[in-house]
PDB file of N, CA and C in Angstrom:
ATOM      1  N   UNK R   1     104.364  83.887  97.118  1.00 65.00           N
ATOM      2  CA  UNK R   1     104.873  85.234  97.001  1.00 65.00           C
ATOM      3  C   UNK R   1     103.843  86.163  96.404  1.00 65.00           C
ATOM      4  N   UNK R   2     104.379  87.475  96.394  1.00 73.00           N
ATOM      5  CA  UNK R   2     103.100  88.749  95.779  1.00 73.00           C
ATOM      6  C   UNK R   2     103.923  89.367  94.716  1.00 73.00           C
ATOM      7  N   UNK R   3     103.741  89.871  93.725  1.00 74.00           N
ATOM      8  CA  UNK R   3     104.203  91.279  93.242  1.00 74.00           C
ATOM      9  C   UNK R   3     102.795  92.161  92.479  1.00 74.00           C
ATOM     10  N   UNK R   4     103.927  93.314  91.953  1.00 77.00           N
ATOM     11  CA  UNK R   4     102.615  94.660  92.399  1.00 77.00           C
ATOM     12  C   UNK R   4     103.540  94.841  91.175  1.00 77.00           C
ATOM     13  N   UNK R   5     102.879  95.441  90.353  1.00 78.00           N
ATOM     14  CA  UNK R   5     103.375  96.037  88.797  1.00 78.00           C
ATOM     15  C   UNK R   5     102.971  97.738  88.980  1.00 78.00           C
ATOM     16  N   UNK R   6     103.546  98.583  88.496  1.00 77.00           N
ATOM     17  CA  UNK R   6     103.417 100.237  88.348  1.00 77.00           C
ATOM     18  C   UNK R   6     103.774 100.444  87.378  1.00 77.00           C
ATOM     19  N   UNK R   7     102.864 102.020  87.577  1.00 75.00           N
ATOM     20  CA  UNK R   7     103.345 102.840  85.878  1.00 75.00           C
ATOM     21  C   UNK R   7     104.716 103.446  86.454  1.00 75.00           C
ATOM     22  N   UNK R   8     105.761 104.098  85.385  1.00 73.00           N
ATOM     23  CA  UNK R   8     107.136 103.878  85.730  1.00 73.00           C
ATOM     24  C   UNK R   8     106.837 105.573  86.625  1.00 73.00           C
ATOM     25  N   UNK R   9     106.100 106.166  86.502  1.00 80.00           N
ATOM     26  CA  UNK R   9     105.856 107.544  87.737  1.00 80.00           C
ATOM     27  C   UNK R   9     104.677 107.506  88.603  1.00 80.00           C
ATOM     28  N   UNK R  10     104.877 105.997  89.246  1.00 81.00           N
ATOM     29  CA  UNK R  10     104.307 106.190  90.321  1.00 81.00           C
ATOM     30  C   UNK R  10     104.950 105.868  91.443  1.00 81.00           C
ATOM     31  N   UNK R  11     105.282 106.732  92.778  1.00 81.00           N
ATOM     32  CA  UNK R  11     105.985 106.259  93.990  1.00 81.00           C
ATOM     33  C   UNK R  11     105.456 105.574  94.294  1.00 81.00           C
ATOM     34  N   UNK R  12     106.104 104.311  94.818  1.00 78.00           N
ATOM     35  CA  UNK R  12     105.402 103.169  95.392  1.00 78.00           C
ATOM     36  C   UNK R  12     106.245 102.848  96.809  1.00 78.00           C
ATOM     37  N   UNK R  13     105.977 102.405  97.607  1.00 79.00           N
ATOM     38  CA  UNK R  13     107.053 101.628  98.182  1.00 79.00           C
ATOM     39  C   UNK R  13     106.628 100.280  99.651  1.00 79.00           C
ATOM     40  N   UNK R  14     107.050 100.064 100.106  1.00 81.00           N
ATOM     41  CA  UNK R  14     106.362  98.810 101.095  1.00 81.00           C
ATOM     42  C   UNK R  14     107.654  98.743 102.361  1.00 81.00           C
ATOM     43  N   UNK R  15     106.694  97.826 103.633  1.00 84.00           N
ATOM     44  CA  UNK R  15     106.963  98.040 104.637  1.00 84.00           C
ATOM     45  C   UNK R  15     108.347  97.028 104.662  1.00 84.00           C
ATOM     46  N   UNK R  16     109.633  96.919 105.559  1.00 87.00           N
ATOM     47  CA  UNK R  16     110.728  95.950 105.497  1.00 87.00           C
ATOM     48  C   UNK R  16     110.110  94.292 105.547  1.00 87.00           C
ATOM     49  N   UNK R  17     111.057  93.884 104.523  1.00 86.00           N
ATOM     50  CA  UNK R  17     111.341  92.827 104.542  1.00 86.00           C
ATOM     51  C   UNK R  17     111.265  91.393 106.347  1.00 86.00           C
ATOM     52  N   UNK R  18     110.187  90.803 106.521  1.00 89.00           N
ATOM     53  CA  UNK R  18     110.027  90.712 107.498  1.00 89.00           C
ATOM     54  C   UNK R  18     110.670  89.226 107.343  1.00 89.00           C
ATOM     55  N   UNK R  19     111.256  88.767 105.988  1.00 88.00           N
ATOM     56  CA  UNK R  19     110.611  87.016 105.868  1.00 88.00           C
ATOM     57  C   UNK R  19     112.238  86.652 105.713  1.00 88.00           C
ATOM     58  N   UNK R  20     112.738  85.457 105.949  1.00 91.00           N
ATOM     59  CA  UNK R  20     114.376  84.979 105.435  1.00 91.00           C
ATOM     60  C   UNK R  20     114.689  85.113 104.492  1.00 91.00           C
ATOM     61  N   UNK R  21     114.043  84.891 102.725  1.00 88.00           N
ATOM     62  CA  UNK R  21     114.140  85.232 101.879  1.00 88.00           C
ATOM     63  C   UNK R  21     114.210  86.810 101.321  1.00 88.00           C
ATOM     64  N   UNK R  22     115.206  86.932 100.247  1.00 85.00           N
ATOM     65  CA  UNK R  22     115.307  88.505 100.204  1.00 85.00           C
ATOM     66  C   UNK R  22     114.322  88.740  98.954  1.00 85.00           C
ATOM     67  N   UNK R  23     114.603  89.960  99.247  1.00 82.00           N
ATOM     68  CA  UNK R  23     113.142  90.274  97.701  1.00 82.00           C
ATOM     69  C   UNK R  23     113.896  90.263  96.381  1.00 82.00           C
ATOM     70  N   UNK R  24     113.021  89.895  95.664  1.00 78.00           N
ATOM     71  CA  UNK R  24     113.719  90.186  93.738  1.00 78.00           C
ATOM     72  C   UNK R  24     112.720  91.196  93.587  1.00 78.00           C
ATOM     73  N   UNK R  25     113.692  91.718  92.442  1.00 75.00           N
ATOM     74  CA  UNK R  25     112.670  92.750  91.050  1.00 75.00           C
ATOM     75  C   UNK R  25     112.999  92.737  89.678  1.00 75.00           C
ATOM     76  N   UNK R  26     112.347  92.779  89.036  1.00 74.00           N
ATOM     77  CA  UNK R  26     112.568  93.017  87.875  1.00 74.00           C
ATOM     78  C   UNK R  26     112.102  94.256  87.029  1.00 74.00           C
ATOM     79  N   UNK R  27     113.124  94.605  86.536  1.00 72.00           N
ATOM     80  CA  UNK R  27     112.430  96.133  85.359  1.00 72.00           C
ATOM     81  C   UNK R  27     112.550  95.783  83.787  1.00 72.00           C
ATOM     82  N   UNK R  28     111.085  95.906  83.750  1.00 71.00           N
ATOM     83  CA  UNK R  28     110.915  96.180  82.322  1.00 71.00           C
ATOM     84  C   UNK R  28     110.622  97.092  81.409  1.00 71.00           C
ATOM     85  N   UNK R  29     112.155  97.341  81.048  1.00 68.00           N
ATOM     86  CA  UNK R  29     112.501  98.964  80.762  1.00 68.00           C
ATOM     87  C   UNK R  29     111.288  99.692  79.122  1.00 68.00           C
ATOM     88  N   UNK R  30     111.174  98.440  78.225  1.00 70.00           N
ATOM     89  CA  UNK R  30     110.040  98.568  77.639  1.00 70.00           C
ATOM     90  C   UNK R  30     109.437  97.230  77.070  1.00 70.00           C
ATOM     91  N   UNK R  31     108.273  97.551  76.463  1.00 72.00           N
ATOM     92  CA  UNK R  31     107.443  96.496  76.040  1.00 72.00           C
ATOM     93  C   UNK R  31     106.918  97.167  74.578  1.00 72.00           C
ATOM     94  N   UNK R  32     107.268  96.435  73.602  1.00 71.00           N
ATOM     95  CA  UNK R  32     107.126  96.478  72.171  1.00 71.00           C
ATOM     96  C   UNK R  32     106.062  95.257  72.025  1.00 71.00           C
ATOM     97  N   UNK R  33     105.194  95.201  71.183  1.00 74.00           N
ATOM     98  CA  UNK R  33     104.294  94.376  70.577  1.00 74.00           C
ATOM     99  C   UNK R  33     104.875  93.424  69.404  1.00 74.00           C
ATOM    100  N   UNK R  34     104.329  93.028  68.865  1.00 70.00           N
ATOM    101  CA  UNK R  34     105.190  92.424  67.778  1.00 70.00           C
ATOM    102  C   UNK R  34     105.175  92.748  66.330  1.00 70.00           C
ATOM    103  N   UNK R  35     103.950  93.687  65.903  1.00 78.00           N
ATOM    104  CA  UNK R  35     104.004  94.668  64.979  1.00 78.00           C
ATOM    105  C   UNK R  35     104.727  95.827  64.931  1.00 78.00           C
ATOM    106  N   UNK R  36     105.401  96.171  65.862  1.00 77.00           N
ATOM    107  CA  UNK R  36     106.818  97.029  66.200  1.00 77.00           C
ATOM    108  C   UNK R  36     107.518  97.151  65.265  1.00 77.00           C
ATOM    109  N   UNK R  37     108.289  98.432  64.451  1.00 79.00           N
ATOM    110  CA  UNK R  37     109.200  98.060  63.585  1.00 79.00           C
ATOM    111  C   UNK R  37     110.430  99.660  64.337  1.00 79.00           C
ATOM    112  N   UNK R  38     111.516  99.282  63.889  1.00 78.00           N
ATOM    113  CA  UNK R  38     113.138  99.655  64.585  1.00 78.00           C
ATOM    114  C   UNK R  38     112.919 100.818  63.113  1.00 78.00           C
ATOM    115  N   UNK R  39     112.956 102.176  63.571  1.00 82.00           N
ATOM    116  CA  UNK R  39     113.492 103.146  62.255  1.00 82.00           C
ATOM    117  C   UNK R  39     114.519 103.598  62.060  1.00 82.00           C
ATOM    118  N   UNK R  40     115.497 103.703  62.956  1.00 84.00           N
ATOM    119  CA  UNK R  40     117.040 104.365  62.928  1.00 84.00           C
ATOM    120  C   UNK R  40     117.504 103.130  64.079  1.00 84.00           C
ATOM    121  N   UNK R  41     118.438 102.653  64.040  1.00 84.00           N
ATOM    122  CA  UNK R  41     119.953 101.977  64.623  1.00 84.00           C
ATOM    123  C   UNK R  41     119.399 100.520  64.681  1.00 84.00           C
ATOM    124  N   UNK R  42     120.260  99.936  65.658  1.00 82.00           N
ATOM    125  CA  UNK R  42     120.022  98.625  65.661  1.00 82.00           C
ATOM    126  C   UNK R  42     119.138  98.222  67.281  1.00 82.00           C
ATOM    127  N   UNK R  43     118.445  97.916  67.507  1.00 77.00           N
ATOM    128  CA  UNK R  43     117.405  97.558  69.040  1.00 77.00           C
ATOM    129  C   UNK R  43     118.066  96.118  68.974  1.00 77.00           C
ATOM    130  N   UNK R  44     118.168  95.992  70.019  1.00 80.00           N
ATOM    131  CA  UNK R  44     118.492  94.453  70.481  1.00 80.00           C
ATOM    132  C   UNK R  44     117.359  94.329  71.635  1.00 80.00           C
ATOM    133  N   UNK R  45     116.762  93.081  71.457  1.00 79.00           N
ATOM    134  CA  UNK R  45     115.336  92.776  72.545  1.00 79.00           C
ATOM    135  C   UNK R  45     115.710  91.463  72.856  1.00 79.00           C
ATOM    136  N   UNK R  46     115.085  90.835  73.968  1.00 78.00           N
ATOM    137  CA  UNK R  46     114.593  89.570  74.428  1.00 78.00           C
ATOM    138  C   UNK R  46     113.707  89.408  74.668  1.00 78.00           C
ATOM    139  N   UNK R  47     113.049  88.327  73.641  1.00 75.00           N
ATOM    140  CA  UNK R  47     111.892  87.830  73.481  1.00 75.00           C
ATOM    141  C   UNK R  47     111.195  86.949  74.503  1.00 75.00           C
ATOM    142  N   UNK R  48     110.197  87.747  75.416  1.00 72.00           N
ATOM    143  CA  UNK R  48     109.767  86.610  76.372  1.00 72.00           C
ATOM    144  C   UNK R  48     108.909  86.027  76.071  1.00 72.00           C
ATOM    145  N   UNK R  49     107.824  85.970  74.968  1.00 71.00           N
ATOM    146  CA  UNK R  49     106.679  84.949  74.689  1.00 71.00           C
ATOM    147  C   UNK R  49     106.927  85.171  73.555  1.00 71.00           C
ATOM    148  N   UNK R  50     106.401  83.610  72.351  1.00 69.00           N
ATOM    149  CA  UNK R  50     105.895  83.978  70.825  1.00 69.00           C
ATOM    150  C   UNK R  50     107.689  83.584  70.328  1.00 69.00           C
ATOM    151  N   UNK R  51     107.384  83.669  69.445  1.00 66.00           N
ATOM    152  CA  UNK R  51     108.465  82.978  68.187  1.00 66.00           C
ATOM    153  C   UNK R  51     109.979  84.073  68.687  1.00 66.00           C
ATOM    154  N   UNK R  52     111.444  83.398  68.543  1.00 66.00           N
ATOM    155  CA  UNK R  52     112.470  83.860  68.723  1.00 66.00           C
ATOM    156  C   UNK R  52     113.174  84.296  67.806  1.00 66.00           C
ATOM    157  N   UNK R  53     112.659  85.160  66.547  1.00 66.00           N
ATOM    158  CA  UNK R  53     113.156  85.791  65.243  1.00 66.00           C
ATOM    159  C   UNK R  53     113.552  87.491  65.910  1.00 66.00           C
ATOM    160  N   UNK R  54     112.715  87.532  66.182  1.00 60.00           N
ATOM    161  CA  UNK R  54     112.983  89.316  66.777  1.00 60.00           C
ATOM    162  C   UNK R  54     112.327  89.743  66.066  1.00 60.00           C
ATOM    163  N   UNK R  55     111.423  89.317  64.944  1.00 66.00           N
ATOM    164  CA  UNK R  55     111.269  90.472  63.997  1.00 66.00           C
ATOM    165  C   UNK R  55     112.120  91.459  63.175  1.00 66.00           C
ATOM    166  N   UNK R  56     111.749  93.066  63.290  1.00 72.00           N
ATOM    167  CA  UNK R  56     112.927  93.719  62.848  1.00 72.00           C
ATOM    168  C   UNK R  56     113.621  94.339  64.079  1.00 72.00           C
ATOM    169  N   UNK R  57     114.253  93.474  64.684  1.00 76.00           N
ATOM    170  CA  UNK R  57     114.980  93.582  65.918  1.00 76.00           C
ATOM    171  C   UNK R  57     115.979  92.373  65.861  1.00 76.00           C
ATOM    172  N   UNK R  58     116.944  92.958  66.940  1.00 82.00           N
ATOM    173  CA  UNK R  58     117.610  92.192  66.553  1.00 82.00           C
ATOM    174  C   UNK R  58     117.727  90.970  68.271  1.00 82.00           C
ATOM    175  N   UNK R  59     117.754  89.868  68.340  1.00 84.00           N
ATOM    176  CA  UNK R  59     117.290  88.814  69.513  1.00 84.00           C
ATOM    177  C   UNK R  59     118.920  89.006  70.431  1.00 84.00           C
ATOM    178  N   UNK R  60     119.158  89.872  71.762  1.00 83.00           N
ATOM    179  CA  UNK R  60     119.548  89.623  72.726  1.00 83.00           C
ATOM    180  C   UNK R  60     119.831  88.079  73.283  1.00 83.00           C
ATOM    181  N   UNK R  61     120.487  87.609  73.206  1.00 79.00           N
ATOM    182  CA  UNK R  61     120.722  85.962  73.312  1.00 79.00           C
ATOM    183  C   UNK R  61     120.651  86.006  75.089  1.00 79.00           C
ATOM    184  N   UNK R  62     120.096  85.155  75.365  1.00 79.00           N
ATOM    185  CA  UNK R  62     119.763  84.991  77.204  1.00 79.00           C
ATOM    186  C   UNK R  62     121.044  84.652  77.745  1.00 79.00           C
ATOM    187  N   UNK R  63     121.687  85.251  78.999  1.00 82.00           N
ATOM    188  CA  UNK R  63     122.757  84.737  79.481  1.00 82.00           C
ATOM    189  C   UNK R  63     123.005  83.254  79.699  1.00 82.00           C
ATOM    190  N   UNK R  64     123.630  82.682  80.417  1.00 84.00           N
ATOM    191  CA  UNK R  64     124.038  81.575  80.746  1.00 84.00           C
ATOM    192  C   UNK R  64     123.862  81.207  82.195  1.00 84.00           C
ATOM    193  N   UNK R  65     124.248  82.457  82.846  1.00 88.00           N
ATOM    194  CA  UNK R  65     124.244  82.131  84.336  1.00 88.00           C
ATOM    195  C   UNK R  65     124.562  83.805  84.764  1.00 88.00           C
ATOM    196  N   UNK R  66     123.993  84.044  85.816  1.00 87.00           N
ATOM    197  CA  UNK R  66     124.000  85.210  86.336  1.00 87.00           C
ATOM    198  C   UNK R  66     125.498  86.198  86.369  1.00 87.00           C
ATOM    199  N   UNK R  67     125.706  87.056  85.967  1.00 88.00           N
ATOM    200  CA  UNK R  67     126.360  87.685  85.669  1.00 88.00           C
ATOM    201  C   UNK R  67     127.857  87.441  84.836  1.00 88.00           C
ATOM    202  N   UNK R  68     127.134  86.449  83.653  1.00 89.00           N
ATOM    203  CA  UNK R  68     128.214  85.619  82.471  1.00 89.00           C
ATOM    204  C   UNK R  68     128.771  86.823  82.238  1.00 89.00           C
ATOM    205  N   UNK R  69     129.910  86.604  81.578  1.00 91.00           N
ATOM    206  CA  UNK R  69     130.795  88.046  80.559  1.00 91.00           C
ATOM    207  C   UNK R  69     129.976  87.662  79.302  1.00 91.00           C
ATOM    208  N   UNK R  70     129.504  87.070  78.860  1.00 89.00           N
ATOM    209  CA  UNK R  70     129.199  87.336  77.134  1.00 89.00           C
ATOM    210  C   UNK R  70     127.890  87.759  77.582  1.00 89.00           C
ATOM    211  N   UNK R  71     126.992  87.199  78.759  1.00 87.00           N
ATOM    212  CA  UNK R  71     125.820  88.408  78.676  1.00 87.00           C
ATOM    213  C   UNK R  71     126.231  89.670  79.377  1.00 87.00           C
ATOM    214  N   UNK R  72     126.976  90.007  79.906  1.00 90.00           N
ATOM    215  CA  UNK R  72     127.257  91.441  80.335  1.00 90.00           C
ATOM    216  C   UNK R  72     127.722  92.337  79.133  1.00 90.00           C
ATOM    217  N   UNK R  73     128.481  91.598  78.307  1.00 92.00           N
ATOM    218  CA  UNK R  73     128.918  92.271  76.859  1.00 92.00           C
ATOM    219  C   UNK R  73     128.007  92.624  75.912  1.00 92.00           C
ATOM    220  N   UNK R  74     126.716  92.048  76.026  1.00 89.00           N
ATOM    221  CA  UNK R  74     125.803  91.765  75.316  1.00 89.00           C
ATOM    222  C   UNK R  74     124.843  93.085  75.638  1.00 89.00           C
ATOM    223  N   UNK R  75     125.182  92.978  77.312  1.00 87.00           N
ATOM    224  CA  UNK R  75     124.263  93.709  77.425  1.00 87.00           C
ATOM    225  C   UNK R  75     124.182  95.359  77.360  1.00 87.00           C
ATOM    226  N   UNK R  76     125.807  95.519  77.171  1.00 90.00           N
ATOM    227  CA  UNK R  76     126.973  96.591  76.670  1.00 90.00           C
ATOM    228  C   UNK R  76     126.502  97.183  75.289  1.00 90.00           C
ATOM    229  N   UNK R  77     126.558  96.092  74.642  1.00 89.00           N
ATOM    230  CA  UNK R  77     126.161  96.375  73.653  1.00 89.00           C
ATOM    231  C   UNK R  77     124.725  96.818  73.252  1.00 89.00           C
ATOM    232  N   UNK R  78     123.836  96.406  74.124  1.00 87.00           N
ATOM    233  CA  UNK R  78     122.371  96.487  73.488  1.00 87.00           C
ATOM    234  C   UNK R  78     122.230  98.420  74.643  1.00 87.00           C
ATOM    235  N   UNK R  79     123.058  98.534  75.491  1.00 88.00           N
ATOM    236  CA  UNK R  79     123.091 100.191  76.110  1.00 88.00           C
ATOM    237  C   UNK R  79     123.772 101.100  75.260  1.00 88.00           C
ATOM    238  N   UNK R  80     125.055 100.513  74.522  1.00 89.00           N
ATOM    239  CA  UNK R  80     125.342 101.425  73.773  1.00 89.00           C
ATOM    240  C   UNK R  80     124.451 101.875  72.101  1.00 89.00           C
ATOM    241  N   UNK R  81     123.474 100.887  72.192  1.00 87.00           N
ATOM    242  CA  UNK R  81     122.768 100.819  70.795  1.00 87.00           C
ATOM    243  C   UNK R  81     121.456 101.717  71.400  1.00 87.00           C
ATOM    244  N   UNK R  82     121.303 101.417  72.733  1.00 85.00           N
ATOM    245  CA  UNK R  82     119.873 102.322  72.460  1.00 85.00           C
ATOM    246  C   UNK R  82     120.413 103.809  72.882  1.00 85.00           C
ATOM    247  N   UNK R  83     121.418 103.691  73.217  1.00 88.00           N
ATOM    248  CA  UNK R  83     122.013 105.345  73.474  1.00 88.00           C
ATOM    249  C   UNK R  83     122.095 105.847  71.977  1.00 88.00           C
ATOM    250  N   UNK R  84     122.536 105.359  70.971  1.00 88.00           N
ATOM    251  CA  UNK R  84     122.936 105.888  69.944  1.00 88.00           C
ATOM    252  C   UNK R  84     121.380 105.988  69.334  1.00 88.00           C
ATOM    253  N   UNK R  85     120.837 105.659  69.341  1.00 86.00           N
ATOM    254  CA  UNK R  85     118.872 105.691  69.112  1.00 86.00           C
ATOM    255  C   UNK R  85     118.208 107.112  69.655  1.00 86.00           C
ATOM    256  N   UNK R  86     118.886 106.499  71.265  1.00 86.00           N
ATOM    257  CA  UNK R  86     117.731 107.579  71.937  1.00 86.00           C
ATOM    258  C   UNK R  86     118.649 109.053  71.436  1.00 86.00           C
ATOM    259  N   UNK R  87     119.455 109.193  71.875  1.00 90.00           N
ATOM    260  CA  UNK R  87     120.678 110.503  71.054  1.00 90.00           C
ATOM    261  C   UNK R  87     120.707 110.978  69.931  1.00 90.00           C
ATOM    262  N   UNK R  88     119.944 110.121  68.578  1.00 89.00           N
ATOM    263  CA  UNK R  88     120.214 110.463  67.275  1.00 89.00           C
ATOM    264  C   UNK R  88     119.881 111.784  67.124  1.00 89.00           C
ATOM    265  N   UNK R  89     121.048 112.759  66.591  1.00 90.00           N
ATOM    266  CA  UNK R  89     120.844 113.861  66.069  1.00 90.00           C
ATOM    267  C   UNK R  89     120.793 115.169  67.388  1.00 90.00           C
ATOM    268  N   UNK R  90     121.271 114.192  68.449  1.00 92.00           N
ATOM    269  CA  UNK R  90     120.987 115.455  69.514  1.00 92.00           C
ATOM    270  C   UNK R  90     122.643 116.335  70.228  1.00 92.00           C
ATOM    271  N   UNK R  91     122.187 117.495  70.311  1.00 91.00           N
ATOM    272  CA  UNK R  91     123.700 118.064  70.822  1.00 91.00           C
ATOM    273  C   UNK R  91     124.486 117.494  71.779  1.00 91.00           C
ATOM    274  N   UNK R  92     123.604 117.244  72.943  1.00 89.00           N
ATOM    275  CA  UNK R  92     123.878 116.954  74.334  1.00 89.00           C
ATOM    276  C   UNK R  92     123.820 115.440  74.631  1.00 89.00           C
ATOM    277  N   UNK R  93     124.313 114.543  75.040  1.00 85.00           N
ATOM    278  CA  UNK R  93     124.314 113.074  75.032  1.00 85.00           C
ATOM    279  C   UNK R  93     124.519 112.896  76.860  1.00 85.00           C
ATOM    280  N   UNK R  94     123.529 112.172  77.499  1.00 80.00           N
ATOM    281  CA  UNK R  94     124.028 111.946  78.819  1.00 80.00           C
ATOM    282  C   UNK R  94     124.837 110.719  78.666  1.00 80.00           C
ATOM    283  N   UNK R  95     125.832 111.390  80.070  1.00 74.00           N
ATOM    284  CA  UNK R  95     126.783 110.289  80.628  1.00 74.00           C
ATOM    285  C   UNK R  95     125.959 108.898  81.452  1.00 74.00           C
ATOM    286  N   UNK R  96     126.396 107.701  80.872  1.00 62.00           N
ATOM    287  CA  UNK R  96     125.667 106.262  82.024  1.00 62.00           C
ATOM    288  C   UNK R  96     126.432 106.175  81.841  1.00 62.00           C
TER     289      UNK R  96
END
C-alpha cells in the first residue's frame, strides 16, 4: 500500500479507487510532544509511542473493537472537553 501525509490546508486529492480493497484514513487532529503541558480544562490524548502516563494529560483508553459504546463515550467525552478548552471565555460557541 501507499499513503501521502499533508499540511491540514492543503487540497489534495487522487484518482478512483481502482483495486477490491477500499481505502482507509486516518486524521490526526493534533500532535503534542511530550514536554506539552494542559493550562485550562482537562485534554484527554492517546498515546501512540513512549510510556502510557499521559503526562499532564489525561490517557484516552483505546477502544475494544470498532465502534465499542465505552469508546464512543469516551470519545464524547474527550469532544466535549476540548470544546470547553477551545471555547474558554468566548461569547459564541459552535454547534458539532
Amino acid at each position: 500500500g501507499q499513503m501521502s501525509i499533508h499540511h491540514a490546508r492543503t487540497v489534495h486529492g487522487s484518482m478512483p479507487n481502482q483495486g477490491d480493497e477500499r481505502r482507509m484514513g486516518i486524521a490526526l487532529q493534533a500532535y503534542m510532544g511530550p514536554d506539552s503541558r494542559q493550562t485550562i480544562g482537562e485534554h484527554l490524548v492517546q498515546v501512540v509511542q513512549g510510556c502510557e502516563d499521559g503526562g499532564d494529560f489525561s490517557v484516552l483508553p483505546r477502544p475494544d473493537a470498532d465502534r465499542d459504546e465505552s469508546g464512543l463515550a469516551a470519545r464524547a467525552q474527550a469532544n466535549a472537553n476540548w470544546a470547553e478548552i477551545l471555547y474558554a471565555g468566548a461569547s459564541k460557541v459552535r454547534a458539532y
